[in-house]
Short mmCIF file of C-alpha atoms and ligand atoms in Angstrom, two decimals:
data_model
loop_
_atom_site.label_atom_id
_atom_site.label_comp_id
_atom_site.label_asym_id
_atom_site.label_seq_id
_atom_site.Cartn_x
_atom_site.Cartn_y
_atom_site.Cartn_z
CA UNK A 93 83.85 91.19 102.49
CA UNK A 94 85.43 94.40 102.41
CA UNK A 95 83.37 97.90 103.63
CA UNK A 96 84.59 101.24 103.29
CA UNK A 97 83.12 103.77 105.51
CA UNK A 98 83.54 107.56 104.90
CA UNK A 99 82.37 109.63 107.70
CA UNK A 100 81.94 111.51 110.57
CA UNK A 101 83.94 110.78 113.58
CA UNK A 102 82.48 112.49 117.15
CA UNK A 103 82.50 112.17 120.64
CA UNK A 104 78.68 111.98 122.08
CA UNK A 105 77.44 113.83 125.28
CA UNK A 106 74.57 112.34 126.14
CA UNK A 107 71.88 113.78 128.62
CA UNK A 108 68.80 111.43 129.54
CA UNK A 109 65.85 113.35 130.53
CA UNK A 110 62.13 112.80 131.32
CA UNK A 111 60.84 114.78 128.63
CA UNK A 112 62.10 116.49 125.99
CA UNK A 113 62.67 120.51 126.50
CA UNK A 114 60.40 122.94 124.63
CA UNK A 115 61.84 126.07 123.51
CA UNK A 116 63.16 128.37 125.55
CA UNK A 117 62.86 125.45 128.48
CA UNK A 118 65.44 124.14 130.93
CA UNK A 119 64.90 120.64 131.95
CA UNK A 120 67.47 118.62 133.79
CA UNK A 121 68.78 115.32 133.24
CA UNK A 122 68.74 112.06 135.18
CA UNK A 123 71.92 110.80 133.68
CA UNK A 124 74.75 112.40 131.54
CA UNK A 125 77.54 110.51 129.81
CA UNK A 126 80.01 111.06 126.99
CA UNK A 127 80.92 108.10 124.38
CA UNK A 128 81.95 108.04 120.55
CA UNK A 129 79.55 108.02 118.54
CA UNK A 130 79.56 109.65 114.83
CA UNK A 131 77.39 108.70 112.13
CA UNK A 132 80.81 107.38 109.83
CA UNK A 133 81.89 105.55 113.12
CA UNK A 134 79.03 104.11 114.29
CA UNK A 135 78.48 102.23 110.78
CA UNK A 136 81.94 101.32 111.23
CA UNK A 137 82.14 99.79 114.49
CA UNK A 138 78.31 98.25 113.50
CA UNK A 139 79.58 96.32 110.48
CA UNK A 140 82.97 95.16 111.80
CA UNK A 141 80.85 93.35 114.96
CA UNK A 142 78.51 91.70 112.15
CA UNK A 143 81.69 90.33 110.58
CA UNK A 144 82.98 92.49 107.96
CA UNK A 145 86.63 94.38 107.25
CA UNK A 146 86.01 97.20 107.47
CA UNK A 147 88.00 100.78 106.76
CA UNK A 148 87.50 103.59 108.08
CA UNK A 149 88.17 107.30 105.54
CA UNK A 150 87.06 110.17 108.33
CA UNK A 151 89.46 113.02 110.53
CA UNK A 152 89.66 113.73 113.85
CA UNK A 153 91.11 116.95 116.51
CA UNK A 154 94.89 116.60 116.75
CA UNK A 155 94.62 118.27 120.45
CA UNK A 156 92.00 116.99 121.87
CA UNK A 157 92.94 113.59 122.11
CA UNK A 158 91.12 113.01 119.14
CA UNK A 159 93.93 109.87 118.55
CA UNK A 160 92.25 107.81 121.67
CA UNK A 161 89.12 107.81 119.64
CA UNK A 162 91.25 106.18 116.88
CA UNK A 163 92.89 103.77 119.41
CA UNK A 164 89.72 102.56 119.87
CA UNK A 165 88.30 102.40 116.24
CA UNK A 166 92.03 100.38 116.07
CA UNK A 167 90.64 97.88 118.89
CA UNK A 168 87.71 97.11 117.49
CA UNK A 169 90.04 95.92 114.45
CA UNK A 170 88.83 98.80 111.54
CA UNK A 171 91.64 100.08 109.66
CA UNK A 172 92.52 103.58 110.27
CA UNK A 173 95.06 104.55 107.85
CA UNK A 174 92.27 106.37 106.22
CA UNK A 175 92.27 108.95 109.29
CA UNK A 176 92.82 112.31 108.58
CA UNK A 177 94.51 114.42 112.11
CA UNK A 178 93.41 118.15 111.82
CA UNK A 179 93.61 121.64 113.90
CA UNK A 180 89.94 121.61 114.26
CA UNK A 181 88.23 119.67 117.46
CA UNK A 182 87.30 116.58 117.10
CA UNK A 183 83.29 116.74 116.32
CA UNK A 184 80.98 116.80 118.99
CA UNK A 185 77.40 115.50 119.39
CA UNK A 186 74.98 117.08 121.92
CA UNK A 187 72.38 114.42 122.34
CA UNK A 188 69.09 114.32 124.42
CA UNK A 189 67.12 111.21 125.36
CA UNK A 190 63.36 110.77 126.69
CA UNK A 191 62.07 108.25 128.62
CA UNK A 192 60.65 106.58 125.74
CA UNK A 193 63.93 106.43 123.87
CA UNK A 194 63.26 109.23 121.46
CA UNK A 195 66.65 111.88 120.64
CA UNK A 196 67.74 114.90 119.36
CA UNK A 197 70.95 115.72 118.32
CA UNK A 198 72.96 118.67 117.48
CA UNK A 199 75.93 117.95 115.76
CA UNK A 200 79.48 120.12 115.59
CA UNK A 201 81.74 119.01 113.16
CA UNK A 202 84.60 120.33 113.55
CA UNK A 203 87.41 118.27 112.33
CA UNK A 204 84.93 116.34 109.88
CA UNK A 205 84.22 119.51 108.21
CA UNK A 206 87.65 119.02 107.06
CA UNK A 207 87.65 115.62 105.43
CA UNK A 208 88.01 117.12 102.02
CA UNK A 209 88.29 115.38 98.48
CA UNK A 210 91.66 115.63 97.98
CA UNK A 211 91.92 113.19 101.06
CA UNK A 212 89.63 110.96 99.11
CA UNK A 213 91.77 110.75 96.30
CA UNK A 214 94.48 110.13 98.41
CA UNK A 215 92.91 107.12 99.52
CA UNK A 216 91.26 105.85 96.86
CA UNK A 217 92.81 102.17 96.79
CA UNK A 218 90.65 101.55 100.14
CA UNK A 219 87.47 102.50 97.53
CA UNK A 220 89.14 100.12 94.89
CA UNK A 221 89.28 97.88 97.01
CA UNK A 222 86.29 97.58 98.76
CA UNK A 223 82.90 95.83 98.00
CA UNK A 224 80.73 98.27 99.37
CA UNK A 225 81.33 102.23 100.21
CA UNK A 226 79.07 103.29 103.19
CA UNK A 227 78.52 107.38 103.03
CA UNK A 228 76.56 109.48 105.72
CA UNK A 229 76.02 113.64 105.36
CA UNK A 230 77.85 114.31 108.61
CA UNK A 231 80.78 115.75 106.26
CA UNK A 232 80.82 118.12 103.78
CA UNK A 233 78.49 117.42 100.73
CA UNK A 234 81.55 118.19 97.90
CA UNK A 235 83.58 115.02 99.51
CA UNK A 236 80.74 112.91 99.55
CA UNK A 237 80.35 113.43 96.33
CA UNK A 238 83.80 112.62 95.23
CA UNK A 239 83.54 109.53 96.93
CA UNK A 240 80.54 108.28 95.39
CA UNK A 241 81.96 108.91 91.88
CA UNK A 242 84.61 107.47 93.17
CA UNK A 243 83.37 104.51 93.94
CA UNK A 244 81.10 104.31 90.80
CA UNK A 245 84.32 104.32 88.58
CA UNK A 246 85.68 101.08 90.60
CA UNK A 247 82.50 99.54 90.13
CA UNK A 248 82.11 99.19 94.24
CA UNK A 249 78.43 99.40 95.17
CA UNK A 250 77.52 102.91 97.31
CA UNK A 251 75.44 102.75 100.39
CA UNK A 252 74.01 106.59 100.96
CA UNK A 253 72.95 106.60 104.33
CA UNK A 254 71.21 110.89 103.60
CA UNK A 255 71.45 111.75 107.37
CA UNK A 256 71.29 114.54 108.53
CA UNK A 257 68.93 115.83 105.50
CA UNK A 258 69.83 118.00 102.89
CA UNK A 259 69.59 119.06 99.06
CA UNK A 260 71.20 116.61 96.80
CA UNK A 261 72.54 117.66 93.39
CA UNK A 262 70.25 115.86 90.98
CA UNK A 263 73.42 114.55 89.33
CA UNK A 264 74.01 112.32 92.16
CA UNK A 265 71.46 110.21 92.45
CA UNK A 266 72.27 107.98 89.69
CA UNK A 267 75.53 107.04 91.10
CA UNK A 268 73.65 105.90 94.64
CA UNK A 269 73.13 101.82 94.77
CA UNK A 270 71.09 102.26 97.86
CA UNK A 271 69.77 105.52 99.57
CA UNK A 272 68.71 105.05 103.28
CA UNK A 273 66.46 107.86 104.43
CA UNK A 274 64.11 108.11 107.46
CA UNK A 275 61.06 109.14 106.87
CA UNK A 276 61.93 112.78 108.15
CA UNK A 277 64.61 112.85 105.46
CA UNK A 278 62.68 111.34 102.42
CA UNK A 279 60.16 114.29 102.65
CA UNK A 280 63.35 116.68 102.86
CA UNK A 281 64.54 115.17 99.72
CA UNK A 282 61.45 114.68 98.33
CA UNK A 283 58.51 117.24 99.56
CA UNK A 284 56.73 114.64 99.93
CA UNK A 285 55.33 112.26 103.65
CA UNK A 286 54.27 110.04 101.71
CA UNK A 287 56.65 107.10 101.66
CA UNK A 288 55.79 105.25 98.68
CA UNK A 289 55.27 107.87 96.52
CA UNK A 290 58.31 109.75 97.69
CA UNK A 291 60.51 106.80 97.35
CA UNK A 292 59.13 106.51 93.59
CA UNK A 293 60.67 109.63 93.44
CA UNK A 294 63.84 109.05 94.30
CA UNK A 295 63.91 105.75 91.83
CA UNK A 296 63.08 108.46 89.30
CA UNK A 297 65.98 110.31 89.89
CA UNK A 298 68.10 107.52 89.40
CA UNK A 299 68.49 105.45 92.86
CA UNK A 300 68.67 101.55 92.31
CA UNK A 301 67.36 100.84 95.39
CA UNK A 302 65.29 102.74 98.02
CA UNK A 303 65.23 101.82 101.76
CA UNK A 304 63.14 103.98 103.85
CA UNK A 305 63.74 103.40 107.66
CA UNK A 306 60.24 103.68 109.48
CA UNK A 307 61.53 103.25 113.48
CA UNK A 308 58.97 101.81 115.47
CA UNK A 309 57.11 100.23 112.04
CA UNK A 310 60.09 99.01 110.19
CA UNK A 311 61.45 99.51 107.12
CA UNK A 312 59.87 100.04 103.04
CA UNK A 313 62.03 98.65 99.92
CA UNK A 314 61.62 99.71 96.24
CA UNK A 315 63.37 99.43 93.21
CA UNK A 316 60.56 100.89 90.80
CA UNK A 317 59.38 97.28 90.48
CA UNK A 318 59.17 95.65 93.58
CA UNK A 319 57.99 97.00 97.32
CA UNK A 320 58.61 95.14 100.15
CA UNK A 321 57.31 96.04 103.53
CA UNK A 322 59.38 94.82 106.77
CA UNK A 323 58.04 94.45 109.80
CA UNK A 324 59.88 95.83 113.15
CA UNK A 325 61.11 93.77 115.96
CA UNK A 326 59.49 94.23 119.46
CA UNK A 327 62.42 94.76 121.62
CA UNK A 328 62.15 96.82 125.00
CA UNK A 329 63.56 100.49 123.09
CA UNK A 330 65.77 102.35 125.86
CA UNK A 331 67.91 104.64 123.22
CA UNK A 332 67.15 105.26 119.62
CA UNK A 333 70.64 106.68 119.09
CA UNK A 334 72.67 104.97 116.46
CA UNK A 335 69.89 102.44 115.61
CA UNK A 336 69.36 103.88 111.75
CA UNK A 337 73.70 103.41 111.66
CA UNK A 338 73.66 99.84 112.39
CA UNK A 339 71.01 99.29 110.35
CA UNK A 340 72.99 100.46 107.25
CA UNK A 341 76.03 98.47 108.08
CA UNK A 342 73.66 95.62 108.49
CA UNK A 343 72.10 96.23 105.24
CA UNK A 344 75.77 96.50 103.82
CA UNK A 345 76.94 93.19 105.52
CA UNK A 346 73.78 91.17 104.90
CA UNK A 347 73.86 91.85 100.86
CA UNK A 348 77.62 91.33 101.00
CA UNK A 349 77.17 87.48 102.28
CA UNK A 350 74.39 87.52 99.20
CA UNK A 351 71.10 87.26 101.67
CA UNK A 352 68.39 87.99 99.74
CA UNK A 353 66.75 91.55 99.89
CA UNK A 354 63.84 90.19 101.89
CA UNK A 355 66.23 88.66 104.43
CA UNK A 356 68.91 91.33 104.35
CA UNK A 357 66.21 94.01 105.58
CA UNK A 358 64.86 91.57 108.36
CA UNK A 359 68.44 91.33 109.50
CA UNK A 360 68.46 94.69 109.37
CA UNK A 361 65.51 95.19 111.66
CA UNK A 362 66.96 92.84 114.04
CA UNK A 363 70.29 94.92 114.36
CA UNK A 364 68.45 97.89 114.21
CA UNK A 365 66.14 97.14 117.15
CA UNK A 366 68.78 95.13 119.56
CA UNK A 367 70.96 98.76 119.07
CA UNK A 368 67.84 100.27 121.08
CA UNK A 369 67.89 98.30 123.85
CA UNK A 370 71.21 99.67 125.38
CA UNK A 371 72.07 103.55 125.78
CA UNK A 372 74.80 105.21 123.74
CA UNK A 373 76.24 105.14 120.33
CA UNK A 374 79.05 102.84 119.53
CA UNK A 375 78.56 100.90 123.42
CA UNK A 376 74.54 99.61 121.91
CA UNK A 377 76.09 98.16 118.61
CA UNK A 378 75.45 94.52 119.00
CA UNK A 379 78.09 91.65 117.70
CA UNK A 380 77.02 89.15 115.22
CA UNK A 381 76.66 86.18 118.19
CA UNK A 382 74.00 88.42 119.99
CA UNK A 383 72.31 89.25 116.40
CA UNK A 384 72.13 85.37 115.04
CA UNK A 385 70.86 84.51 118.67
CA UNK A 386 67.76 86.76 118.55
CA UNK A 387 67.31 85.90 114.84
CA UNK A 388 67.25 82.21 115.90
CA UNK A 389 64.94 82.95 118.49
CA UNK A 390 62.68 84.74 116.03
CA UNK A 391 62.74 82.07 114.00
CA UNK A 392 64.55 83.03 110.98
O1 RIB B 784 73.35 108.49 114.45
C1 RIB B 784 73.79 108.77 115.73
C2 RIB B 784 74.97 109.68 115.70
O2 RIB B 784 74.60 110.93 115.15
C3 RIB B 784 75.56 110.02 117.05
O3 RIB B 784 76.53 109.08 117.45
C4 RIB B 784 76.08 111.42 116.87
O4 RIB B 784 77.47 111.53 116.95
C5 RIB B 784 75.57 111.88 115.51
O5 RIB B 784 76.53 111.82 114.54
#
Protein backbone atom coordinates (compact mmCIF):
# COMPACT_ATOMS: atom_id res chain seq x y z
CA UNK A 1 0.00 0.00 0.00
CA UNK A 2 1.19 3.18 -1.11
CA UNK A 3 0.91 6.63 1.34
CA UNK A 4 1.68 9.95 0.33
CA UNK A 5 2.47 12.36 3.00
CA UNK A 6 2.53 16.17 2.40
CA UNK A 7 3.93 18.07 5.22
CA UNK A 8 5.86 19.76 7.53
CA UNK A 9 9.38 18.80 8.07
CA UNK A 10 11.12 20.30 11.61
CA UNK A 11 13.68 19.74 13.94
CA UNK A 12 12.16 19.51 17.72
CA UNK A 13 13.79 21.17 20.85
CA UNK A 14 12.39 19.67 23.50
CA UNK A 15 12.49 20.98 27.20
CA UNK A 16 10.94 18.63 30.02
CA UNK A 17 9.79 20.52 32.92
CA UNK A 18 7.84 19.98 36.19
CA UNK A 19 5.11 22.15 35.39
CA UNK A 20 4.11 24.02 32.74
CA UNK A 21 5.12 27.98 32.79
CA UNK A 22 2.35 30.56 33.29
CA UNK A 23 2.69 33.74 31.58
CA UNK A 24 5.21 35.88 32.06
CA UNK A 25 6.99 32.78 34.16
CA UNK A 26 10.46 31.27 33.86
CA UNK A 27 10.63 27.71 34.82
CA UNK A 28 13.60 25.54 34.10
CA UNK A 29 13.88 22.26 32.65
CA UNK A 30 15.09 18.88 33.88
CA UNK A 31 16.06 17.68 30.49
CA UNK A 32 16.49 19.36 27.01
CA UNK A 33 16.99 17.55 23.72
CA UNK A 34 16.61 18.25 20.01
CA UNK A 35 15.13 15.46 17.49
CA UNK A 36 13.00 15.64 14.14
CA UNK A 37 9.90 15.79 14.55
CA UNK A 38 7.28 17.66 12.10
CA UNK A 39 3.77 16.93 11.85
CA UNK A 40 4.30 15.71 7.73
CA UNK A 41 7.35 13.64 9.09
CA UNK A 42 6.19 12.18 11.95
CA UNK A 43 3.13 10.55 9.92
CA UNK A 44 5.74 9.55 7.64
CA UNK A 45 8.18 7.81 9.64
CA UNK A 46 4.78 6.39 11.74
CA UNK A 47 3.30 4.65 8.70
CA UNK A 48 6.49 3.35 7.06
CA UNK A 49 7.27 1.37 10.69
CA UNK A 50 3.53 -0.05 10.47
CA UNK A 51 4.44 -1.36 7.01
CA UNK A 52 3.51 0.95 4.37
CA UNK A 53 5.56 2.81 1.27
CA UNK A 54 5.47 5.63 1.97
CA UNK A 55 6.51 9.22 0.14
CA UNK A 56 7.31 11.94 1.50
CA UNK A 57 6.11 15.80 -0.59
CA UNK A 58 7.60 18.49 2.20
CA UNK A 59 11.00 21.15 2.01
CA UNK A 60 13.62 21.64 4.12
CA UNK A 61 16.74 24.65 4.96
CA UNK A 62 19.45 24.23 2.32
CA UNK A 63 22.08 25.65 5.07
CA UNK A 64 21.29 24.32 7.91
CA UNK A 65 21.90 20.90 7.27
CA UNK A 66 18.45 20.54 6.59
CA UNK A 67 19.73 17.41 4.02
CA UNK A 68 20.76 15.17 7.29
CA UNK A 69 17.16 15.36 8.22
CA UNK A 70 16.47 13.88 4.74
CA UNK A 71 19.29 11.29 5.15
CA UNK A 72 17.42 10.10 7.77
CA UNK A 73 13.78 10.19 6.36
CA UNK A 74 16.06 8.13 3.43
CA UNK A 75 17.04 5.47 6.27
CA UNK A 76 13.99 4.85 7.46
CA UNK A 77 13.26 3.82 3.66
CA UNK A 78 10.47 6.91 2.68
CA UNK A 79 11.06 8.27 -0.62
CA UNK A 80 12.31 11.70 -0.73
CA UNK A 81 12.30 12.79 -4.20
CA UNK A 82 9.32 14.76 -3.19
CA UNK A 83 11.74 17.13 -1.04
CA UNK A 84 11.78 20.52 -1.80
CA UNK A 85 15.65 22.36 -0.61
CA UNK A 86 14.92 26.12 0.14
CA UNK A 87 16.79 29.46 1.51
CA UNK A 88 14.57 29.46 4.46
CA UNK A 89 15.66 27.35 7.81
CA UNK A 90 14.59 24.30 8.15
CA UNK A 91 11.31 24.58 10.59
CA UNK A 92 11.72 24.50 14.09
CA UNK A 93 9.52 23.23 16.97
CA UNK A 94 9.84 24.67 20.51
CA UNK A 95 8.24 22.03 22.63
CA UNK A 96 7.55 21.85 26.44
CA UNK A 97 6.72 18.71 28.44
CA UNK A 98 5.14 18.24 32.09
CA UNK A 99 5.54 15.62 34.25
CA UNK A 100 2.36 14.16 33.31
CA UNK A 101 3.19 14.09 29.62
CA UNK A 102 1.14 17.05 28.59
CA UNK A 103 2.97 19.70 25.62
CA UNK A 104 2.94 22.78 24.05
CA UNK A 105 4.40 23.62 21.01
CA UNK A 106 5.31 26.59 19.06
CA UNK A 107 6.01 25.94 15.69
CA UNK A 108 8.40 28.05 13.02
CA UNK A 109 8.08 27.07 9.68
CA UNK A 110 10.38 28.32 7.87
CA UNK A 111 11.25 26.30 4.91
CA UNK A 112 7.66 24.58 5.02
CA UNK A 113 6.14 27.87 4.53
CA UNK A 114 7.58 27.40 1.21
CA UNK A 115 6.18 24.12 -0.01
CA UNK A 116 4.00 25.83 -2.52
CA UNK A 117 1.48 24.33 -5.17
CA UNK A 118 3.40 24.55 -7.99
CA UNK A 119 5.70 21.92 -6.18
CA UNK A 120 2.59 19.85 -5.88
CA UNK A 121 1.96 19.80 -9.36
CA UNK A 122 5.30 19.00 -9.96
CA UNK A 123 4.88 15.95 -8.16
CA UNK A 124 1.73 14.88 -8.77
CA UNK A 125 2.50 11.19 -10.09
CA UNK A 126 3.47 10.38 -6.25
CA UNK A 127 -0.53 11.55 -5.63
CA UNK A 128 -1.49 9.33 -8.73
CA UNK A 129 0.03 6.95 -7.47
CA UNK A 130 -0.72 6.59 -4.10
CA UNK A 131 -3.67 4.94 -2.17
CA UNK A 132 -3.98 7.32 0.44
CA UNK A 133 -2.72 11.20 0.69
CA UNK A 134 -1.99 12.10 4.41
CA UNK A 135 -2.24 16.20 4.84
CA UNK A 136 -1.46 18.14 8.17
CA UNK A 137 -1.84 22.33 8.46
CA UNK A 138 1.82 22.75 9.33
CA UNK A 139 2.16 24.30 5.63
CA UNK A 140 0.51 26.83 4.00
CA UNK A 141 -3.35 26.36 3.64
CA UNK A 142 -3.32 27.28 -0.49
CA UNK A 143 -0.96 23.97 -1.01
CA UNK A 144 -2.97 21.91 1.04
CA UNK A 145 -5.57 22.65 -0.83
CA UNK A 146 -4.10 21.86 -4.14
CA UNK A 147 -3.21 18.67 -2.90
CA UNK A 148 -6.45 17.57 -1.77
CA UNK A 149 -8.03 18.41 -5.17
CA UNK A 150 -5.37 16.84 -6.30
CA UNK A 151 -5.83 13.86 -4.96
CA UNK A 152 -9.68 13.91 -5.42
CA UNK A 153 -9.14 14.01 -9.28
CA UNK A 154 -6.92 10.62 -9.04
CA UNK A 155 -9.51 9.17 -7.06
CA UNK A 156 -6.77 8.55 -4.01
CA UNK A 157 -8.55 8.75 -0.66
CA UNK A 158 -7.38 12.13 1.57
CA UNK A 159 -6.53 11.80 5.18
CA UNK A 160 -6.86 15.61 6.74
CA UNK A 161 -5.09 15.42 9.80
CA UNK A 162 -6.55 19.77 10.74
CA UNK A 163 -3.56 20.38 13.13
CA UNK A 164 -2.64 23.09 14.12
CA UNK A 165 -6.39 24.62 13.86
CA UNK A 166 -7.57 26.94 11.51
CA UNK A 167 -10.49 28.26 9.13
CA UNK A 168 -11.21 25.94 6.35
CA UNK A 169 -12.75 27.18 3.10
CA UNK A 170 -16.17 25.59 3.10
CA UNK A 171 -15.33 24.34 -0.40
CA UNK A 172 -12.98 21.92 1.01
CA UNK A 173 -14.61 19.84 3.01
CA UNK A 174 -16.23 17.78 0.48
CA UNK A 175 -13.05 16.70 -1.01
CA UNK A 176 -11.78 15.35 2.72
CA UNK A 177 -12.28 11.29 3.06
CA UNK A 178 -11.36 11.55 6.67
CA UNK A 179 -10.80 14.70 8.90
CA UNK A 180 -8.82 14.01 12.17
CA UNK A 181 -9.32 16.77 14.70
CA UNK A 182 -8.66 16.85 18.49
CA UNK A 183 -11.09 17.97 20.37
CA UNK A 184 -9.34 21.50 20.71
CA UNK A 185 -9.51 21.71 16.93
CA UNK A 186 -13.14 20.43 16.25
CA UNK A 187 -14.49 23.40 18.36
CA UNK A 188 -12.04 25.73 16.23
CA UNK A 189 -13.64 24.41 13.18
CA UNK A 190 -16.78 24.06 14.51
CA UNK A 191 -17.71 26.58 17.59
CA UNK A 192 -18.79 23.99 19.07
CA UNK A 193 -17.14 21.38 22.53
CA UNK A 194 -19.41 19.32 21.93
CA UNK A 195 -18.02 16.35 20.04
CA UNK A 196 -20.90 14.71 18.60
CA UNK A 197 -22.68 17.48 17.62
CA UNK A 198 -19.66 19.23 16.23
CA UNK A 199 -18.61 16.28 14.28
CA UNK A 200 -22.32 16.26 12.75
CA UNK A 201 -21.21 19.36 11.62
CA UNK A 202 -18.47 18.67 9.84
CA UNK A 203 -20.43 15.54 8.01
CA UNK A 204 -22.70 18.42 7.01
CA UNK A 205 -20.20 20.19 5.33
CA UNK A 206 -19.29 17.40 3.35
CA UNK A 207 -16.60 15.10 5.31
CA UNK A 208 -17.12 11.25 4.69
CA UNK A 209 -15.78 10.35 7.71
CA UNK A 210 -15.13 12.11 11.07
CA UNK A 211 -12.47 10.94 13.60
CA UNK A 212 -12.22 12.99 16.62
CA UNK A 213 -9.04 12.14 18.73
CA UNK A 214 -10.05 12.37 22.55
CA UNK A 215 -6.26 11.65 24.27
CA UNK A 216 -6.61 10.12 27.47
CA UNK A 217 -10.48 8.80 26.47
CA UNK A 218 -9.91 7.66 22.99
CA UNK A 219 -11.21 8.34 19.93
CA UNK A 220 -15.25 9.16 18.36
CA UNK A 221 -16.17 7.95 14.62
CA UNK A 222 -19.09 9.26 12.47
CA UNK A 223 -20.15 9.15 9.13
CA UNK A 224 -23.74 10.82 9.63
CA UNK A 225 -24.99 7.26 10.16
CA UNK A 226 -22.94 5.43 12.35
CA UNK A 227 -20.91 6.54 15.79
CA UNK A 228 -18.52 4.49 17.18
CA UNK A 229 -16.86 5.18 20.45
CA UNK A 230 -13.15 3.72 21.06
CA UNK A 231 -11.85 3.16 24.08
CA UNK A 232 -8.06 4.30 25.03
CA UNK A 233 -5.28 2.03 25.95
CA UNK A 234 -3.78 2.28 29.51
CA UNK A 235 -0.18 2.62 28.83
CA UNK A 236 2.25 4.45 31.38
CA UNK A 237 2.01 8.23 29.17
CA UNK A 238 5.66 9.85 29.47
CA UNK A 239 5.29 12.29 26.19
CA UNK A 240 2.17 13.16 24.34
CA UNK A 241 4.22 14.55 21.46
CA UNK A 242 3.55 12.99 18.13
CA UNK A 243 0.90 10.57 19.52
CA UNK A 244 -2.21 12.26 17.36
CA UNK A 245 0.62 11.74 14.08
CA UNK A 246 0.92 8.12 14.48
CA UNK A 247 -2.40 7.76 15.04
CA UNK A 248 -3.28 9.10 11.54
CA UNK A 249 -0.73 7.01 9.78
CA UNK A 250 -2.20 4.17 11.71
CA UNK A 251 -5.61 5.03 10.69
CA UNK A 252 -4.16 5.33 7.03
CA UNK A 253 -2.32 1.90 7.21
CA UNK A 254 -5.03 -0.02 9.06
CA UNK A 255 -7.91 0.92 6.29
CA UNK A 256 -5.29 0.33 3.59
CA UNK A 257 -4.88 -3.59 4.67
CA UNK A 258 -9.02 -3.30 4.64
CA UNK A 259 -9.45 -3.67 8.73
CA UNK A 260 -12.65 -2.77 9.45
CA UNK A 261 -13.43 0.80 10.88
CA UNK A 262 -14.01 -0.65 14.33
CA UNK A 263 -10.62 -2.39 14.23
CA UNK A 264 -8.71 0.24 12.28
CA UNK A 265 -9.47 2.88 15.19
CA UNK A 266 -8.48 0.28 17.98
CA UNK A 267 -5.23 -0.09 16.11
CA UNK A 268 -5.12 3.27 16.11
CA UNK A 269 -5.40 3.66 19.85
CA UNK A 270 -2.80 1.14 20.31
CA UNK A 271 -0.20 3.14 18.13
CA UNK A 272 -1.38 6.14 19.49
CA UNK A 273 -0.82 5.23 23.15
CA UNK A 274 2.62 3.03 22.76
CA UNK A 275 3.95 6.65 20.94
CA UNK A 276 3.41 8.07 24.65
CA UNK A 277 5.36 5.91 26.41
CA UNK A 278 8.81 7.14 25.04
CA UNK A 279 9.91 10.96 24.80
CA UNK A 280 10.36 12.71 21.47
CA UNK A 281 8.82 12.85 18.11
CA UNK A 282 9.98 10.56 15.42
CA UNK A 283 12.40 8.37 18.34
CA UNK A 284 8.50 7.25 20.25
CA UNK A 285 7.03 6.00 16.83
CA UNK A 286 6.67 2.35 17.44
CA UNK A 287 7.33 -0.46 14.52
CA UNK A 288 4.63 -2.77 13.55
CA UNK A 289 6.39 -5.94 15.72
CA UNK A 290 6.06 -3.78 18.98
CA UNK A 291 2.33 -2.69 17.83
CA UNK A 292 0.98 -6.46 16.91
CA UNK A 293 2.73 -7.54 20.27
CA UNK A 294 0.69 -5.24 22.55
CA UNK A 295 -2.40 -5.85 20.35
CA UNK A 296 -1.88 -9.60 20.99
CA UNK A 297 -1.49 -8.99 24.46
CA UNK A 298 -4.72 -7.01 24.53
CA UNK A 299 -6.33 -9.54 23.03
CA UNK A 300 -7.27 -8.41 19.69
O1 LIG B 1 2.74 16.63 16.38
C1 LIG B 1 4.00 16.81 16.93
C2 LIG B 1 4.82 17.70 16.07
O2 LIG B 1 4.24 19.00 16.02
C3 LIG B 1 6.23 17.94 16.56
O3 LIG B 1 7.13 16.97 16.09
C4 LIG B 1 6.53 19.35 16.10
O4 LIG B 1 7.54 19.42 15.14
C5 LIG B 1 5.22 19.90 15.58
O5 LIG B 1 5.15 19.89 14.22
Amino acid sequence: MKIAVIGSINRDYTAQVKKLPEKGETVIASNYNISLGGKGANQAVAAKRLGADVYMIGAVGNFDNGEDIVKKLKEEGIDISGILYTDEVTGNAMITIDESGFNTIVVYPGANSKLDSFWIERHSKIIEEADFVILQLEIPLETVETAVKLSKKYNVKVILNPAPACQLPDDLYRYIDIITPNEVELAHLTGTTDVKKGAMKLVEKGVKKVIVTLGEKGSYYTDGYEEIFSEAISVNSIDSTAAGDSFNAALAVALGEDMDIKSTLRFANIVGALTTTKIGAQDSLPYREEVEKLRIKLGE
